Tab-separated table of C-alpha atoms in Angstrom:
chain	number	residue	atom	x	y	z
A	20	MET	CA	101.307	-134.209	-38.193
A	21	ALA	CA	103.943	-136.144	-40.122
A	22	MET	CA	107.542	-135.848	-39.029
A	23	GLN	CA	109.881	-133.908	-41.248
A	24	SER	CA	113.687	-134.273	-41.128
A	25	ASN	CA	114.153	-131.527	-43.755
A	26	GLY	CA	117.209	-133.258	-45.202
A	27	LYS	CA	118.968	-133.482	-41.846
A	28	ASN	CA	120.997	-136.490	-40.767
A	29	ILE	CA	118.816	-138.742	-38.637
A	30	ALA	CA	119.840	-140.182	-35.278
A	31	ILE	CA	117.974	-142.427	-32.869
A	32	VAL	CA	118.882	-141.986	-29.202
A	33	THR	CA	117.377	-144.370	-26.660
A	34	GLY	CA	117.076	-143.204	-23.074
A	35	SER	CA	116.941	-139.618	-24.362
A	36	ALA	CA	114.878	-137.969	-21.625
A	37	LEU	CA	117.530	-137.340	-18.996
A	38	GLY	CA	121.227	-137.511	-18.192
A	39	LEU	CA	123.666	-138.598	-20.862
A	40	GLY	CA	120.920	-139.450	-23.356
A	41	TYR	CA	119.482	-135.956	-23.111
A	42	GLU	CA	122.909	-134.407	-23.627
A	43	LEU	CA	123.622	-136.623	-26.628
A	44	ALA	CA	120.314	-135.604	-28.181
A	45	ARG	CA	120.770	-131.917	-27.348
A	46	GLN	CA	124.274	-131.737	-28.764
A	47	LEU	CA	123.358	-133.640	-31.932
A	48	ILE	CA	120.476	-131.236	-32.518
A	49	ALA	CA	122.835	-128.296	-31.951
A	50	GLU	CA	124.957	-129.718	-34.776
A	51	GLY	CA	121.974	-129.830	-37.132
A	52	TRP	CA	120.761	-133.407	-36.675
A	53	PHE	CA	117.205	-134.659	-36.432
A	54	VAL	CA	116.832	-136.858	-33.350
A	55	ALA	CA	114.238	-139.538	-32.749
A	56	GLY	CA	114.329	-139.750	-28.962
A	57	VAL	CA	113.137	-142.885	-27.189
A	58	ASP	CA	112.206	-143.031	-23.510
A	59	PHE	CA	109.465	-144.292	-21.175
A	60	ASN	CA	109.180	-140.876	-19.438
A	61	ALA	CA	106.145	-139.427	-21.241
A	62	GLU	CA	106.065	-136.134	-19.322
A	63	ARG	CA	109.722	-135.421	-20.003
A	64	GLN	CA	109.349	-136.405	-23.654
A	65	THR	CA	106.577	-133.823	-24.079
A	66	GLU	CA	108.872	-131.208	-22.566
A	67	LEU	CA	111.670	-132.096	-24.979
A	68	GLU	CA	109.437	-131.832	-28.027
A	69	GLY	CA	108.641	-128.301	-26.865
A	70	GLU	CA	112.273	-127.505	-26.112
A	71	PHE	CA	113.721	-128.734	-29.410
A	72	GLY	CA	110.799	-128.267	-31.806
A	73	ALA	CA	109.212	-130.661	-34.269
A	74	GLU	CA	111.799	-129.845	-36.920
A	75	SER	CA	114.558	-131.333	-34.739
A	76	TYR	CA	113.059	-133.849	-32.307
A	77	LYS	CA	110.370	-136.496	-32.292
A	78	ALA	CA	109.536	-138.323	-29.067
A	79	PHE	CA	108.753	-142.018	-28.926
A	80	VAL	CA	107.373	-143.103	-25.559
A	81	GLY	CA	107.629	-146.728	-24.541
A	82	ASP	CA	109.715	-149.586	-23.211
A	83	VAL	CA	112.910	-150.018	-25.268
A	84	SER	CA	112.689	-153.781	-24.720
A	85	ASP	CA	109.143	-154.085	-26.126
A	86	GLU	CA	109.514	-155.591	-29.609
A	87	ALA	CA	106.168	-154.316	-30.886
A	88	PHE	CA	107.000	-150.777	-29.747
A	89	VAL	CA	110.458	-150.961	-31.315
A	90	ASN	CA	109.198	-152.173	-34.682
A	91	ALA	CA	106.350	-149.651	-34.830
A	92	SER	CA	108.724	-146.813	-33.947
A	93	ILE	CA	111.325	-147.839	-36.518
A	94	ALA	CA	108.658	-148.053	-39.218
A	95	GLU	CA	107.617	-144.484	-38.444
A	96	ILE	CA	111.199	-143.196	-38.273
A	97	ALA	CA	112.094	-144.908	-41.554
A	98	GLU	CA	109.455	-142.829	-43.328
A	99	LEU	CA	111.786	-139.849	-42.819
A	100	GLY	CA	114.610	-141.487	-44.674
A	101	HIS	CA	117.808	-143.340	-43.935
A	102	VAL	CA	118.897	-143.532	-40.271
A	103	ASP	CA	122.545	-142.497	-40.037
A	104	LEU	CA	123.193	-143.112	-36.352
A	105	LEU	CA	121.705	-145.307	-33.637
A	106	ILE	CA	122.843	-144.665	-30.066
A	107	ASN	CA	121.721	-147.445	-27.749
A	108	ASN	CA	121.963	-145.561	-24.469
A	109	ALA	CA	118.958	-146.772	-22.454
A	110	GLY	CA	119.559	-148.926	-19.405
A	111	GLN	CA	118.672	-149.319	-15.753
A	112	PRO	CA	121.020	-150.037	-12.833
A	113	SER	CA	120.760	-152.395	-9.904
A	114	PHE	CA	123.537	-152.223	-7.331
A	115	LYS	CA	123.271	-154.778	-4.519
A	116	THR	CA	125.320	-157.312	-2.628
A	117	PRO	CA	125.411	-160.675	-4.428
A	118	THR	CA	122.830	-162.353	-2.166
A	119	ALA	CA	120.384	-159.425	-2.312
A	120	TYR	CA	119.575	-159.838	-5.994
A	121	GLU	CA	116.159	-161.150	-7.000
A	122	ALA	CA	114.576	-162.080	-10.321
A	123	ALA	CA	113.069	-158.615	-10.708
A	124	ASP	CA	116.554	-157.084	-10.527
A	125	VAL	CA	117.761	-159.408	-13.259
A	126	ASP	CA	114.822	-158.498	-15.485
A	127	LYS	CA	115.446	-154.797	-14.845
A	128	CYS	CA	119.098	-155.009	-15.876
A	129	LEU	CA	118.320	-157.166	-18.893
A	130	LYS	CA	116.041	-154.515	-20.404
A	131	GLY	CA	119.090	-152.594	-21.616
A	132	LEU	CA	120.580	-155.639	-23.345
A	133	LYS	CA	117.283	-156.669	-24.901
A	134	GLY	CA	116.605	-153.126	-26.075
A	135	MET	CA	120.090	-152.839	-27.562
A	136	ILE	CA	119.503	-155.977	-29.616
A	137	LEU	CA	115.978	-155.098	-30.743
A	138	TRP	CA	116.810	-151.525	-31.796
A	139	SER	CA	119.969	-152.644	-33.593
A	140	VAL	CA	118.188	-155.393	-35.519
A	141	ALA	CA	115.217	-153.210	-36.470
A	142	THR	CA	117.407	-150.287	-37.573
A	143	LEU	CA	119.730	-152.529	-39.579
A	144	LYS	CA	116.746	-153.987	-41.405
A	145	ALA	CA	115.239	-150.555	-42.078
A	146	ASP	CA	118.559	-149.262	-43.398
A	147	GLY	CA	119.187	-152.258	-45.621
A	148	GLU	CA	122.286	-153.114	-43.572
A	149	ALA	CA	124.212	-150.205	-45.077
A	150	ASP	CA	125.668	-146.797	-44.190
A	151	LEU	CA	124.803	-146.944	-40.513
A	152	LYS	CA	126.781	-146.303	-37.354
A	153	ILE	CA	125.626	-148.010	-34.163
A	154	ALA	CA	127.029	-146.790	-30.860
A	155	ASN	CA	126.320	-149.008	-27.875
A	156	VAL	CA	126.709	-147.062	-24.650
A	157	MET	CA	127.582	-149.486	-21.890
A	158	SER	CA	129.774	-148.902	-18.835
A	159	THR	CA	133.220	-149.669	-17.495
A	160	ALA	CA	131.240	-152.420	-15.731
A	161	ALA	CA	131.437	-154.225	-19.087
A	162	THR	CA	135.224	-154.392	-18.735
A	163	ARG	CA	135.624	-155.692	-15.170
A	164	GLY	CA	133.779	-157.228	-12.235
A	165	ASN	CA	132.544	-154.976	-9.426
A	166	ALA	CA	131.711	-156.312	-5.977
A	167	ASN	CA	128.171	-154.971	-5.599
A	168	GLU	CA	127.230	-154.992	-9.283
A	169	SER	CA	127.231	-158.689	-10.133
A	170	VAL	CA	123.984	-158.727	-12.125
A	171	TYR	CA	124.588	-155.292	-13.610
A	172	CYS	CA	128.079	-156.350	-14.723
A	173	ALA	CA	126.709	-159.599	-16.143
A	174	THR	CA	124.300	-157.748	-18.422
A	175	LYS	CA	126.930	-155.189	-19.421
A	176	TRP	CA	129.315	-158.003	-20.328
A	177	GLY	CA	126.480	-159.408	-22.424
A	178	GLU	CA	126.131	-156.041	-24.166
A	179	LYS	CA	129.857	-156.028	-24.863
A	180	GLY	CA	129.618	-159.527	-26.339
A	181	TYR	CA	126.782	-158.432	-28.587
A	182	THR	CA	128.728	-155.336	-29.647
A	183	GLN	CA	131.859	-157.330	-30.473
A	184	SER	CA	129.803	-159.845	-32.431
A	185	LEU	CA	128.201	-157.087	-34.504
A	186	LYS	CA	131.687	-155.759	-35.269
A	187	ALA	CA	132.715	-159.172	-36.546
A	188	ALA	CA	129.548	-159.573	-38.607
A	189	TYR	CA	129.871	-156.197	-40.338
A	190	LYS	CA	133.646	-155.951	-40.655
A	191	GLY	CA	134.581	-154.416	-43.990
A	192	THR	CA	131.098	-153.029	-44.662
A	193	SER	CA	129.543	-149.579	-44.394
A	194	VAL	CA	127.975	-150.539	-41.054
A	195	LYS	CA	130.223	-149.314	-38.243
A	196	ILE	CA	129.867	-150.502	-34.649
A	197	VAL	CA	131.238	-148.494	-31.727
A	198	GLY	CA	131.446	-149.627	-28.117
A	199	VAL	CA	131.251	-146.802	-25.564
A	200	TYR	CA	132.425	-147.528	-22.025
A	201	PRO	CA	132.004	-144.576	-19.643
A	202	GLY	CA	132.741	-144.599	-15.941
A	203	GLY	CA	130.381	-143.092	-13.371
A	204	ILE	CA	128.250	-140.161	-14.522
A	205	ASP	CA	126.730	-137.496	-12.271
A	206	THR	CA	123.062	-138.119	-13.073
A	207	ALA	CA	119.878	-139.394	-11.421
A	208	PHE	CA	120.877	-142.872	-12.635
A	209	TYR	CA	121.866	-143.600	-9.013
A	210	ARG	CA	118.734	-142.189	-7.368
A	211	ASP	CA	117.584	-145.630	-6.194
A	212	SER	CA	121.072	-146.757	-5.180
A	213	HIS	CA	122.282	-144.045	-2.815
A	214	ASP	CA	122.984	-146.657	-0.149
A	215	TYR	CA	125.698	-147.870	-2.526
A	216	VAL	CA	126.567	-144.623	-4.338
A	217	SER	CA	125.964	-141.643	-2.055
A	218	GLU	CA	124.948	-138.300	-3.528
A	219	GLU	CA	128.292	-136.909	-2.407
A	220	LYS	CA	130.129	-139.647	-4.320
A	221	GLN	CA	127.810	-139.250	-7.313
A	222	HIS	CA	128.766	-135.587	-7.619
A	223	THR	CA	132.424	-136.569	-8.095
A	224	PHE	CA	131.484	-138.470	-11.258
A	225	MET	CA	131.666	-137.197	-14.844
A	226	ASP	CA	129.549	-134.289	-16.041
A	227	PRO	CA	127.057	-135.656	-18.611
A	228	ALA	CA	127.412	-132.657	-20.933
A	229	GLN	CA	131.191	-132.997	-21.038
A	230	LEU	CA	130.929	-136.740	-21.523
A	231	ALA	CA	128.458	-136.366	-24.389
A	232	GLY	CA	130.825	-133.909	-26.033
A	233	VAL	CA	133.735	-136.351	-25.831
A	234	ILE	CA	131.618	-139.220	-27.187
A	235	LEU	CA	130.268	-137.219	-30.121
A	236	PHE	CA	133.705	-135.767	-30.917
A	237	ASN	CA	134.871	-139.341	-31.534
A	238	LEU	CA	131.621	-140.630	-32.971
A	239	VAL	CA	130.496	-137.969	-35.438
A	240	ASN	CA	133.158	-136.339	-37.597
A	241	ASP	CA	134.236	-135.990	-41.205
A	242	ALA	CA	137.324	-138.182	-40.912
A	243	ASN	CA	137.490	-141.327	-43.015
A	244	LEU	CA	137.935	-143.508	-39.957
A	245	THR	CA	136.028	-145.057	-37.090
A	246	VAL	CA	136.961	-145.003	-33.416
A	247	SER	CA	135.714	-148.486	-32.602
A	248	ASP	CA	135.925	-148.355	-28.800
A	249	ILE	CA	135.607	-145.356	-26.511
A	250	LEU	CA	136.672	-145.954	-22.896
A	251	ILE	CA	136.237	-142.847	-20.750
A	252	GLU	CA	137.305	-142.465	-17.126
A	253	ARG	CA	137.021	-139.406	-14.929
A	254	ASN	CA	140.084	-137.550	-13.714
A	255	TYR	CA	140.814	-138.139	-10.039
A	256	VAL	CA	141.922	-134.666	-8.939
């Protein structure tokens, strides 16, 4: 069955199955958007299509850093109409001491950067480089160095460099680029790193639903302005 946006604004959210990505998708849909959700979790994607309905959500299952998958997905999404918003949210962590990192960890962290570039390029081409907002969700790790996150920080700094370069390239146009830098979020993102971030510590981090609300409040509004960088830290109380 062909997708139908029914005249709704169209957003692409990568990493939409769980955590912050899920909340971004859910809250956009609640505001009347059509969301093309991208994630490698096929089982969860099937659940979300049932939860949101075909009129509001279409699941794309694959690796965000796979160029063939990206281009095929964008071609299908573009049949709906103009994409208004791309949220590059997908990414994977790797928290280790500096000497514990291996090539596989580097490749894992680089998937987020590669995916960010591929989805941005493909969406810009599909939209004719016009009337598009791209929000790149990174981390406060893109703003500083952290002792046990050397490779993770390196890729996040790369994402920040890409984001800043897009801003320079599209300055003064109808393409708007937003860098989003959240601190720790209470999600399963840390499930493989509890030796570094304990579950107890994880639960002191930001609530993903609240964080999504703050991001979208700044990202999607009727004001004739753009919040170009969103740095969000949790309250220490």
